[in-house]
Protein backbone atom coordinates (compact mmCIF):
# COMPACT_ATOMS: atom_id res chain seq x y z
CA UNK A 1 0.00 0.00 0.00
CA UNK A 2 2.74 2.47 0.96
CA UNK A 3 4.59 1.79 -2.30
CA UNK A 4 1.47 2.66 -4.30
CA UNK A 5 0.95 5.89 -2.40
CA UNK A 6 4.60 6.89 -2.86
CA UNK A 7 4.38 6.02 -6.56
CA UNK A 8 1.25 8.15 -6.86
CA UNK A 9 2.99 11.15 -5.28
CA UNK A 10 5.99 10.67 -7.57
CA UNK A 11 3.71 10.52 -10.62
CA UNK A 12 2.28 13.90 -9.67
CA UNK A 13 5.82 15.24 -9.16
CA UNK A 14 6.61 14.09 -12.70
CA UNK A 15 3.63 16.11 -13.96
CA UNK A 16 4.96 19.18 -12.15
CA UNK A 17 8.40 18.67 -13.69
CA UNK A 18 6.84 18.51 -17.16
CA UNK A 19 4.97 21.73 -16.37
CA UNK A 20 8.22 23.36 -15.21
CA UNK A 21 9.91 22.51 -18.49
CA UNK A 22 6.96 23.80 -20.52
CA UNK A 23 6.90 27.04 -18.54
CA UNK A 24 10.62 27.61 -19.02
CA UNK A 25 10.36 27.06 -22.77
CA UNK A 26 7.69 29.76 -22.83
CA UNK A 27 9.62 32.05 -20.44
CA UNK A 28 6.91 31.80 -17.76
CA UNK A 29 9.41 31.92 -14.90
CA UNK A 30 6.88 32.67 -12.14
CA UNK A 31 4.77 29.70 -13.17
CA UNK A 32 7.87 27.52 -13.33
CA UNK A 33 8.80 28.62 -9.79
CA UNK A 34 5.30 27.73 -8.58
CA UNK A 35 5.57 24.23 -10.05
CA UNK A 36 9.04 23.84 -8.50
CA UNK A 37 7.56 24.59 -5.08
CA UNK A 38 4.70 22.18 -5.71
CA UNK A 39 7.09 19.42 -6.82
CA UNK A 40 9.27 19.94 -3.74
CA UNK A 41 6.24 19.76 -1.43
CA UNK A 42 5.02 16.54 -3.07
CA UNK A 43 8.50 15.01 -2.82
CA UNK A 44 8.51 15.73 0.91
CA UNK A 45 5.10 14.05 1.20
CA UNK A 46 6.42 11.01 -0.69
CA UNK A 47 9.37 10.76 1.71
CA UNK A 48 7.08 11.08 4.73
CA UNK A 49 4.81 8.31 3.46
CA UNK A 50 7.77 6.07 2.63
CA UNK A 51 8.93 6.50 6.24
CA UNK A 52 5.54 5.55 7.67
CA UNK A 53 4.39 9.09 8.41
CA UNK A 54 1.22 10.80 7.24
CA UNK A 55 1.66 14.22 5.67
CA UNK A 56 -0.50 16.95 7.18
CA UNK A 57 -3.78 17.67 5.42
CA UNK A 58 -4.90 21.17 4.47
CA UNK A 59 -8.38 22.17 5.51
CA UNK A 60 -9.15 25.65 4.21
CA UNK A 61 -6.12 27.72 5.16
CA UNK A 62 -5.22 25.58 8.17
CA UNK A 63 -3.25 22.41 8.71
CA UNK A 64 -5.10 19.58 10.36
mmCIF file of C-alpha atoms in Angstrom:
data_model
loop_
_atom_site.group_PDB
_atom_site.id
_atom_site.type_symbol
_atom_site.label_atom_id
_atom_site.label_comp_id
_atom_site.label_asym_id
_atom_site.label_seq_id
_atom_site.Cartn_x
_atom_site.Cartn_y
_atom_site.Cartn_z
ATOM 1 C CA UNK A 1 0.000 0.000 0.000
ATOM 2 C CA UNK A 2 2.739 2.466 0.957
ATOM 3 C CA UNK A 3 4.587 1.790 -2.298
ATOM 4 C CA UNK A 4 1.472 2.659 -4.301
ATOM 5 C CA UNK A 5 0.950 5.895 -2.398
ATOM 6 C CA UNK A 6 4.599 6.895 -2.861
ATOM 7 C CA UNK A 7 4.381 6.024 -6.557
ATOM 8 C CA UNK A 8 1.251 8.155 -6.857
ATOM 9 C CA UNK A 9 2.994 11.153 -5.280
ATOM 10 C CA UNK A 10 5.988 10.666 -7.572
ATOM 11 C CA UNK A 11 3.712 10.515 -10.620
ATOM 12 C CA UNK A 12 2.277 13.905 -9.674
ATOM 13 C CA UNK A 13 5.819 15.238 -9.159
ATOM 14 C CA UNK A 14 6.606 14.086 -12.696
ATOM 15 C CA UNK A 15 3.634 16.115 -13.960
ATOM 16 C CA UNK A 16 4.961 19.177 -12.152
ATOM 17 C CA UNK A 17 8.396 18.666 -13.693
ATOM 18 C CA UNK A 18 6.837 18.513 -17.159
ATOM 19 C CA UNK A 19 4.966 21.731 -16.374
ATOM 20 C CA UNK A 20 8.222 23.364 -15.212
ATOM 21 C CA UNK A 21 9.909 22.508 -18.495
ATOM 22 C CA UNK A 22 6.964 23.802 -20.518
ATOM 23 C CA UNK A 23 6.903 27.041 -18.540
ATOM 24 C CA UNK A 24 10.618 27.613 -19.024
ATOM 25 C CA UNK A 25 10.356 27.061 -22.772
ATOM 26 C CA UNK A 26 7.691 29.756 -22.832
ATOM 27 C CA UNK A 27 9.615 32.046 -20.442
ATOM 28 C CA UNK A 28 6.909 31.804 -17.756
ATOM 29 C CA UNK A 29 9.409 31.921 -14.904
ATOM 30 C CA UNK A 30 6.884 32.667 -12.139
ATOM 31 C CA UNK A 31 4.769 29.695 -13.171
ATOM 32 C CA UNK A 32 7.868 27.518 -13.326
ATOM 33 C CA UNK A 33 8.805 28.618 -9.793
ATOM 34 C CA UNK A 34 5.301 27.733 -8.577
ATOM 35 C CA UNK A 35 5.565 24.234 -10.046
ATOM 36 C CA UNK A 36 9.043 23.842 -8.497
ATOM 37 C CA UNK A 37 7.556 24.593 -5.081
ATOM 38 C CA UNK A 38 4.699 22.179 -5.714
ATOM 39 C CA UNK A 39 7.087 19.420 -6.822
ATOM 40 C CA UNK A 40 9.267 19.935 -3.743
ATOM 41 C CA UNK A 41 6.236 19.760 -1.431
ATOM 42 C CA UNK A 42 5.021 16.542 -3.066
ATOM 43 C CA UNK A 43 8.503 15.014 -2.819
ATOM 44 C CA UNK A 44 8.509 15.732 0.912
ATOM 45 C CA UNK A 45 5.103 14.050 1.198
ATOM 46 C CA UNK A 46 6.417 11.006 -0.693
ATOM 47 C CA UNK A 47 9.371 10.764 1.708
ATOM 48 C CA UNK A 48 7.077 11.083 4.732
ATOM 49 C CA UNK A 49 4.811 8.306 3.456
ATOM 50 C CA UNK A 50 7.770 6.073 2.626
ATOM 51 C CA UNK A 51 8.928 6.498 6.243
ATOM 52 C CA UNK A 52 5.543 5.549 7.667
ATOM 53 C CA UNK A 53 4.393 9.093 8.406
ATOM 54 C CA UNK A 54 1.223 10.796 7.244
ATOM 55 C CA UNK A 55 1.658 14.218 5.667
ATOM 56 C CA UNK A 56 -0.504 16.952 7.183
ATOM 57 C CA UNK A 57 -3.781 17.670 5.419
ATOM 58 C CA UNK A 58 -4.896 21.172 4.469
ATOM 59 C CA UNK A 59 -8.382 22.175 5.514
ATOM 60 C CA UNK A 60 -9.148 25.650 4.206
ATOM 61 C CA UNK A 61 -6.117 27.717 5.163
ATOM 62 C CA UNK A 62 -5.224 25.576 8.166
ATOM 63 C CA UNK A 63 -3.246 22.411 8.706
ATOM 64 C CA UNK A 64 -5.098 19.575 10.360
#
